[in-house]
Amino acid sequence: MNVNTIEVNIVSTDKQLEEAFSIRRKVFVEEQQVPEEEEIDDLESEATHFLLTINEKPAGAGRFRVVDGFGKIERICILKDYRGTGAGKVLMESIQDFAAENELNKLKLNAQTHAIPFYGKLGYEVVSEEFLDAGIPHKTMMKQL
């Protein structure tokens, strides 16, 4: 995969939001068998959504909310064809920059256990026991900015 341009934008149009939801459906609903009603939930309207594009094509998504004074990073996903390109790191760094700009210095996320090494490289530390979310093992991780 030739990756020339990776961009992350805060979703500002209905089209971008639908592209982000489409990526999340492909990764979480189709690949991981998460029920759609659990994936697209009633918290979407209070979240800031991020859309990652590679060579101007939608390739990744994530959302960010403020919960109990923490920045909570959620629904991080990259389409299968673009994994291993560094896109996930770029997406996470963009969301972290957004948190810092909004004076949130503690970040929290619930990582699928297979993704813990990825988040660990970005400075997140496991702070919980394993738990199931949508039938998938997770651990809570935190990072101080």
mmCIF file with all atom_site columns, C-alpha atoms in Angstrom:
data_model
loop_
_atom_site.group_PDB
_atom_site.id
_atom_site.type_symbol
_atom_site.label_atom_id
_atom_site.label_alt_id
_atom_site.label_comp_id
_atom_site.label_asym_id
_atom_site.label_entity_id
_atom_site.label_seq_id
_atom_site.pdbx_PDB_ins_code
_atom_site.Cartn_x
_atom_site.Cartn_y
_atom_site.Cartn_z
_atom_site.occupancy
_atom_site.B_iso_or_equiv
_atom_site.pdbx_formal_charge
_atom_site.auth_seq_id
_atom_site.auth_comp_id
_atom_site.auth_asym_id
_atom_site.auth_atom_id
_atom_site.pdbx_PDB_model_num
ATOM 1   C CA . MET A 1 1   ? 0.000   0.000  0.000  1.00 0.00 ? 1   MET A CA 1
ATOM 2   C CA . ASN A 1 2   ? 1.470   3.306  -1.093 1.00 0.00 ? 2   ASN A CA 1
ATOM 3   C CA . VAL A 1 3   ? 0.703   5.843  1.621  1.00 0.00 ? 3   VAL A CA 1
ATOM 4   C CA . ASN A 1 4   ? 1.448   9.359  0.450  1.00 0.00 ? 4   ASN A CA 1
ATOM 5   C CA . THR A 1 5   ? -0.806  11.535 2.574  1.00 0.00 ? 5   THR A CA 1
ATOM 6   C CA . ILE A 1 6   ? -2.344  10.769 5.948  1.00 0.00 ? 6   ILE A CA 1
ATOM 7   C CA . GLU A 1 7   ? -4.703  13.427 7.275  1.00 0.00 ? 7   GLU A CA 1
ATOM 8   C CA . VAL A 1 8   ? -6.912  13.553 10.348 1.00 0.00 ? 8   VAL A CA 1
ATOM 9   C CA . ASN A 1 9   ? -9.821  15.950 10.501 1.00 0.00 ? 9   ASN A CA 1
ATOM 10  C CA . ILE A 1 10  ? -12.423 16.719 13.125 1.00 0.00 ? 10  ILE A CA 1
ATOM 11  C CA . VAL A 1 11  ? -15.718 15.715 11.552 1.00 0.00 ? 11  VAL A CA 1
ATOM 12  C CA . SER A 1 12  ? -17.650 18.822 10.557 1.00 0.00 ? 12  SER A CA 1
ATOM 13  C CA . THR A 1 13  ? -20.081 17.607 7.873  1.00 0.00 ? 13  THR A CA 1
ATOM 14  C CA . ASP A 1 14  ? -22.772 14.929 7.666  1.00 0.00 ? 14  ASP A CA 1
ATOM 15  C CA . LYS A 1 15  ? -20.791 13.251 4.866  1.00 0.00 ? 15  LYS A CA 1
ATOM 16  C CA . GLN A 1 16  ? -17.667 12.976 7.059  1.00 0.00 ? 16  GLN A CA 1
ATOM 17  C CA . LEU A 1 17  ? -19.733 11.604 9.954  1.00 0.00 ? 17  LEU A CA 1
ATOM 18  C CA . GLU A 1 18  ? -21.294 8.974  7.688  1.00 0.00 ? 18  GLU A CA 1
ATOM 19  C CA . GLU A 1 19  ? -17.802 8.019  6.442  1.00 0.00 ? 19  GLU A CA 1
ATOM 20  C CA . ALA A 1 20  ? -16.608 7.631  10.058 1.00 0.00 ? 20  ALA A CA 1
ATOM 21  C CA . PHE A 1 21  ? -19.666 5.509  10.932 1.00 0.00 ? 21  PHE A CA 1
ATOM 22  C CA . SER A 1 22  ? -19.134 3.412  7.788  1.00 0.00 ? 22  SER A CA 1
ATOM 23  C CA . ILE A 1 23  ? -15.529 2.635  8.821  1.00 0.00 ? 23  ILE A CA 1
ATOM 24  C CA . ARG A 1 24  ? -16.661 1.760  12.344 1.00 0.00 ? 24  ARG A CA 1
ATOM 25  C CA . ARG A 1 25  ? -19.362 -0.562 10.960 1.00 0.00 ? 25  ARG A CA 1
ATOM 26  C CA . LYS A 1 26  ? -16.808 -2.345 8.741  1.00 0.00 ? 26  LYS A CA 1
ATOM 27  C CA . VAL A 1 27  ? -14.291 -2.833 11.567 1.00 0.00 ? 27  VAL A CA 1
ATOM 28  C CA . PHE A 1 28  ? -16.477 -3.407 14.612 1.00 0.00 ? 28  PHE A CA 1
ATOM 29  C CA . VAL A 1 29  ? -19.784 -4.773 13.249 1.00 0.00 ? 29  VAL A CA 1
ATOM 30  C CA . GLU A 1 30  ? -18.606 -6.759 10.211 1.00 0.00 ? 30  GLU A CA 1
ATOM 31  C CA . GLU A 1 31  ? -15.095 -7.861 11.300 1.00 0.00 ? 31  GLU A CA 1
ATOM 32  C CA . GLN A 1 32  ? -15.576 -8.169 15.062 1.00 0.00 ? 32  GLN A CA 1
ATOM 33  C CA . GLN A 1 33  ? -19.287 -9.027 15.172 1.00 0.00 ? 33  GLN A CA 1
ATOM 34  C CA . VAL A 1 34  ? -20.219 -6.203 17.572 1.00 0.00 ? 34  VAL A CA 1
ATOM 35  C CA . PRO A 1 35  ? -24.003 -5.603 17.424 1.00 0.00 ? 35  PRO A CA 1
ATOM 36  C CA . GLU A 1 36  ? -24.627 -2.381 15.486 1.00 0.00 ? 36  GLU A CA 1
ATOM 37  C CA . GLU A 1 37  ? -26.858 -0.974 18.239 1.00 0.00 ? 37  GLU A CA 1
ATOM 38  C CA . GLU A 1 38  ? -23.890 -1.234 20.636 1.00 0.00 ? 38  GLU A CA 1
ATOM 39  C CA . GLU A 1 39  ? -21.433 0.275  18.140 1.00 0.00 ? 39  GLU A CA 1
ATOM 40  C CA . ILE A 1 40  ? -23.437 3.340  17.082 1.00 0.00 ? 40  ILE A CA 1
ATOM 41  C CA . ASP A 1 41  ? -24.861 4.463  20.413 1.00 0.00 ? 41  ASP A CA 1
ATOM 42  C CA . ASP A 1 42  ? -26.680 7.318  22.131 1.00 0.00 ? 42  ASP A CA 1
ATOM 43  C CA . LEU A 1 43  ? -23.371 9.049  22.994 1.00 0.00 ? 43  LEU A CA 1
ATOM 44  C CA . GLU A 1 44  ? -22.537 9.951  19.372 1.00 0.00 ? 44  GLU A CA 1
ATOM 45  C CA . SER A 1 45  ? -24.099 13.416 19.657 1.00 0.00 ? 45  SER A CA 1
ATOM 46  C CA . GLU A 1 46  ? -21.919 14.406 22.641 1.00 0.00 ? 46  GLU A CA 1
ATOM 47  C CA . ALA A 1 47  ? -18.682 13.141 21.072 1.00 0.00 ? 47  ALA A CA 1
ATOM 48  C CA . THR A 1 48  ? -16.130 14.873 18.869 1.00 0.00 ? 48  THR A CA 1
ATOM 49  C CA . HIS A 1 49  ? -15.546 12.582 15.885 1.00 0.00 ? 49  HIS A CA 1
ATOM 50  C CA . PHE A 1 50  ? -12.312 12.187 13.939 1.00 0.00 ? 50  PHE A CA 1
ATOM 51  C CA . LEU A 1 51  ? -11.901 10.930 10.378 1.00 0.00 ? 51  LEU A CA 1
ATOM 52  C CA . LEU A 1 52  ? -8.541  9.737  9.071  1.00 0.00 ? 52  LEU A CA 1
ATOM 53  C CA . THR A 1 53  ? -7.931  9.736  5.343  1.00 0.00 ? 53  THR A CA 1
ATOM 54  C CA . ILE A 1 54  ? -5.083  8.169  3.403  1.00 0.00 ? 54  ILE A CA 1
ATOM 55  C CA . ASN A 1 55  ? -4.497  9.532  -0.073 1.00 0.00 ? 55  ASN A CA 1
ATOM 56  C CA . GLU A 1 56  ? -7.834  11.349 0.380  1.00 0.00 ? 56  GLU A CA 1
ATOM 57  C CA . LYS A 1 57  ? -9.754  8.078  0.998  1.00 0.00 ? 57  LYS A CA 1
ATOM 58  C CA . PRO A 1 58  ? -11.520 7.465  4.339  1.00 0.00 ? 58  PRO A CA 1
ATOM 59  C CA . ALA A 1 59  ? -9.393  4.910  6.215  1.00 0.00 ? 59  ALA A CA 1
ATOM 60  C CA . GLY A 1 60  ? -9.872  5.343  9.962  1.00 0.00 ? 60  GLY A CA 1
ATOM 61  C CA . ALA A 1 61  ? -12.041 6.857  12.648 1.00 0.00 ? 61  ALA A CA 1
ATOM 62  C CA . GLY A 1 62  ? -12.311 7.558  16.333 1.00 0.00 ? 62  GLY A CA 1
ATOM 63  C CA . ARG A 1 63  ? -14.284 9.598  18.799 1.00 0.00 ? 63  ARG A CA 1
ATOM 64  C CA . PHE A 1 64  ? -13.496 11.648 21.875 1.00 0.00 ? 64  PHE A CA 1
ATOM 65  C CA . ARG A 1 65  ? -15.624 12.614 24.846 1.00 0.00 ? 65  ARG A CA 1
ATOM 66  C CA . VAL A 1 66  ? -15.023 14.345 28.155 1.00 0.00 ? 66  VAL A CA 1
ATOM 67  C CA . VAL A 1 67  ? -16.108 12.018 30.982 1.00 0.00 ? 67  VAL A CA 1
ATOM 68  C CA . ASP A 1 68  ? -15.575 12.862 34.674 1.00 0.00 ? 68  ASP A CA 1
ATOM 69  C CA . GLY A 1 69  ? -12.811 15.354 33.842 1.00 0.00 ? 69  GLY A CA 1
ATOM 70  C CA . PHE A 1 70  ? -10.909 12.845 31.676 1.00 0.00 ? 70  PHE A CA 1
ATOM 71  C CA . GLY A 1 71  ? -10.518 12.839 27.936 1.00 0.00 ? 71  GLY A CA 1
ATOM 72  C CA . LYS A 1 72  ? -11.986 9.494  26.857 1.00 0.00 ? 72  LYS A CA 1
ATOM 73  C CA . ILE A 1 73  ? -10.778 8.097  23.541 1.00 0.00 ? 73  ILE A CA 1
ATOM 74  C CA . GLU A 1 74  ? -13.192 5.648  21.962 1.00 0.00 ? 74  GLU A CA 1
ATOM 75  C CA . ARG A 1 75  ? -13.934 3.664  18.814 1.00 0.00 ? 75  ARG A CA 1
ATOM 76  C CA . ILE A 1 76  ? -10.428 3.849  17.362 1.00 0.00 ? 76  ILE A CA 1
ATOM 77  C CA . CYS A 1 77  ? -10.336 1.843  14.135 1.00 0.00 ? 77  CYS A CA 1
ATOM 78  C CA . ILE A 1 78  ? -8.381  1.594  10.914 1.00 0.00 ? 78  ILE A CA 1
ATOM 79  C CA . LEU A 1 79  ? -9.627  -0.292 7.852  1.00 0.00 ? 79  LEU A CA 1
ATOM 80  C CA . LYS A 1 80  ? -7.822  -3.601 7.351  1.00 0.00 ? 80  LYS A CA 1
ATOM 81  C CA . ASP A 1 81  ? -6.014  -2.500 4.156  1.00 0.00 ? 81  ASP A CA 1
ATOM 82  C CA . TYR A 1 82  ? -4.385  0.421  5.994  1.00 0.00 ? 82  TYR A CA 1
ATOM 83  C CA . ARG A 1 83  ? -3.268  -1.299 9.211  1.00 0.00 ? 83  ARG A CA 1
ATOM 84  C CA . GLY A 1 84  ? 0.471   -1.325 9.775  1.00 0.00 ? 84  GLY A CA 1
ATOM 85  C CA . THR A 1 85  ? 0.988   1.945  7.880  1.00 0.00 ? 85  THR A CA 1
ATOM 86  C CA . GLY A 1 86  ? 1.344   4.142  10.962 1.00 0.00 ? 86  GLY A CA 1
ATOM 87  C CA . ALA A 1 87  ? -2.174  5.505  10.459 1.00 0.00 ? 87  ALA A CA 1
ATOM 88  C CA . GLY A 1 88  ? -3.334  4.441  13.938 1.00 0.00 ? 88  GLY A CA 1
ATOM 89  C CA . LYS A 1 89  ? -0.489  6.348  15.563 1.00 0.00 ? 89  LYS A CA 1
ATOM 90  C CA . VAL A 1 90  ? -1.293  9.473  13.516 1.00 0.00 ? 90  VAL A CA 1
ATOM 91  C CA . LEU A 1 91  ? -4.974  9.221  14.513 1.00 0.00 ? 91  LEU A CA 1
ATOM 92  C CA . MET A 1 92  ? -4.123  8.831  18.207 1.00 0.00 ? 92  MET A CA 1
ATOM 93  C CA . GLU A 1 93  ? -1.636  11.722 18.134 1.00 0.00 ? 93  GLU A CA 1
ATOM 94  C CA . SER A 1 94  ? -4.258  13.980 16.530 1.00 0.00 ? 94  SER A CA 1
ATOM 95  C CA . ILE A 1 95  ? -6.811  13.116 19.221 1.00 0.00 ? 95  ILE A CA 1
ATOM 96  C CA . GLN A 1 96  ? -4.202  13.642 21.958 1.00 0.00 ? 96  GLN A CA 1
ATOM 97  C CA . ASP A 1 97  ? -3.353  17.056 20.464 1.00 0.00 ? 97  ASP A CA 1
ATOM 98  C CA . PHE A 1 98  ? -7.068  17.922 20.495 1.00 0.00 ? 98  PHE A CA 1
ATOM 99  C CA . ALA A 1 99  ? -7.271  16.911 24.184 1.00 0.00 ? 99  ALA A CA 1
ATOM 100 C CA . ALA A 1 100 ? -4.226  19.041 25.053 1.00 0.00 ? 100 ALA A CA 1
ATOM 101 C CA . GLU A 1 101 ? -5.662  22.040 23.157 1.00 0.00 ? 101 GLU A CA 1
ATOM 102 C CA . ASN A 1 102 ? -8.798  21.638 25.281 1.00 0.00 ? 102 ASN A CA 1
ATOM 103 C CA . GLU A 1 103 ? -6.712  21.530 28.489 1.00 0.00 ? 103 GLU A CA 1
ATOM 104 C CA . LEU A 1 104 ? -7.449  17.891 29.262 1.00 0.00 ? 104 LEU A CA 1
ATOM 105 C CA . ASN A 1 105 ? -4.267  16.319 30.611 1.00 0.00 ? 105 ASN A CA 1
ATOM 106 C CA . LYS A 1 106 ? -5.592  12.876 31.610 1.00 0.00 ? 106 LYS A CA 1
ATOM 107 C CA . LEU A 1 107 ? -6.661  10.481 28.894 1.00 0.00 ? 107 LEU A CA 1
ATOM 108 C CA . LYS A 1 108 ? -8.456  7.190  29.284 1.00 0.00 ? 108 LYS A CA 1
ATOM 109 C CA . LEU A 1 109 ? -9.430  4.437  26.862 1.00 0.00 ? 109 LEU A CA 1
ATOM 110 C CA . ASN A 1 110 ? -10.717 0.888  26.952 1.00 0.00 ? 110 ASN A CA 1
ATOM 111 C CA . ALA A 1 111 ? -8.349  -1.155 24.794 1.00 0.00 ? 111 ALA A CA 1
ATOM 112 C CA . GLN A 1 112 ? -9.105  -4.502 23.253 1.00 0.00 ? 112 GLN A CA 1
ATOM 113 C CA . THR A 1 113 ? -6.455  -6.742 24.786 1.00 0.00 ? 113 THR A CA 1
ATOM 114 C CA . HIS A 1 114 ? -4.766  -7.415 21.426 1.00 0.00 ? 114 HIS A CA 1
ATOM 115 C CA . ALA A 1 115 ? -4.268  -3.630 21.028 1.00 0.00 ? 115 ALA A CA 1
ATOM 116 C CA . ILE A 1 116 ? -2.626  -3.062 24.431 1.00 0.00 ? 116 ILE A CA 1
ATOM 117 C CA . PRO A 1 117 ? 0.938   -3.156 22.983 1.00 0.00 ? 117 PRO A CA 1
ATOM 118 C CA . PHE A 1 118 ? -0.053  -0.490 20.405 1.00 0.00 ? 118 PHE A CA 1
ATOM 119 C CA . TYR A 1 119 ? -1.397  1.869  23.075 1.00 0.00 ? 119 TYR A CA 1
ATOM 120 C CA . GLY A 1 120 ? 1.523   1.002  25.379 1.00 0.00 ? 120 GLY A CA 1
ATOM 121 C CA . LYS A 1 121 ? 3.959   2.346  22.765 1.00 0.00 ? 121 LYS A CA 1
ATOM 122 C CA . LEU A 1 122 ? 2.000   5.618  22.870 1.00 0.00 ? 122 LEU A CA 1
ATOM 123 C CA . GLY A 1 123 ? 2.495   5.899  26.635 1.00 0.00 ? 123 GLY A CA 1
ATOM 124 C CA . TYR A 1 124 ? -0.761  4.413  27.932 1.00 0.00 ? 124 TYR A CA 1
ATOM 125 C CA . GLU A 1 125 ? -0.663  2.175  31.011 1.00 0.00 ? 125 GLU A CA 1
ATOM 126 C CA . VAL A 1 126 ? -3.100  -0.562 31.985 1.00 0.00 ? 126 VAL A CA 1
ATOM 127 C CA . VAL A 1 127 ? -5.110  0.444  35.075 1.00 0.00 ? 127 VAL A CA 1
ATOM 128 C CA . SER A 1 128 ? -7.790  -2.269 35.256 1.00 0.00 ? 128 SER A CA 1
ATOM 129 C CA . GLU A 1 129 ? -8.408  -5.967 35.245 1.00 0.00 ? 129 GLU A CA 1
ATOM 130 C CA . GLU A 1 130 ? -9.676  -7.542 32.040 1.00 0.00 ? 130 GLU A CA 1
ATOM 131 C CA . PHE A 1 131 ? -13.392 -7.116 31.303 1.00 0.00 ? 131 PHE A CA 1
ATOM 132 C CA . LEU A 1 132 ? -15.716 -7.917 28.418 1.00 0.00 ? 132 LEU A CA 1
ATOM 133 C CA . ASP A 1 133 ? -17.247 -5.216 26.236 1.00 0.00 ? 133 ASP A CA 1
ATOM 134 C CA . ALA A 1 134 ? -19.473 -6.467 23.405 1.00 0.00 ? 134 ALA A CA 1
ATOM 135 C CA . GLY A 1 135 ? -18.055 -9.920 24.163 1.00 0.00 ? 135 GLY A CA 1
ATOM 136 C CA . ILE A 1 136 ? -14.461 -8.759 23.486 1.00 0.00 ? 136 ILE A CA 1
ATOM 137 C CA . PRO A 1 137 ? -11.783 -8.730 26.245 1.00 0.00 ? 137 PRO A CA 1
ATOM 138 C CA . HIS A 1 138 ? -10.634 -5.202 27.159 1.00 0.00 ? 138 HIS A CA 1
ATOM 139 C CA . LYS A 1 139 ? -8.528  -3.396 29.765 1.00 0.00 ? 139 LYS A CA 1
ATOM 140 C CA . THR A 1 140 ? -8.758  0.261  30.733 1.00 0.00 ? 140 THR A CA 1
ATOM 141 C CA . MET A 1 141 ? -5.597  2.269  30.003 1.00 0.00 ? 141 MET A CA 1
ATOM 142 C CA . MET A 1 142 ? -4.636  5.807  31.006 1.00 0.00 ? 142 MET A CA 1
ATOM 143 C CA . LYS A 1 143 ? -2.088  8.405  30.032 1.00 0.00 ? 143 LYS A CA 1
ATOM 144 C CA . GLN A 1 144 ? -1.051  11.723 31.550 1.00 0.00 ? 144 GLN A CA 1
ATOM 145 C CA . LEU A 1 145 ? -0.291  14.377 28.928 1.00 0.00 ? 145 LEU A CA 1
#
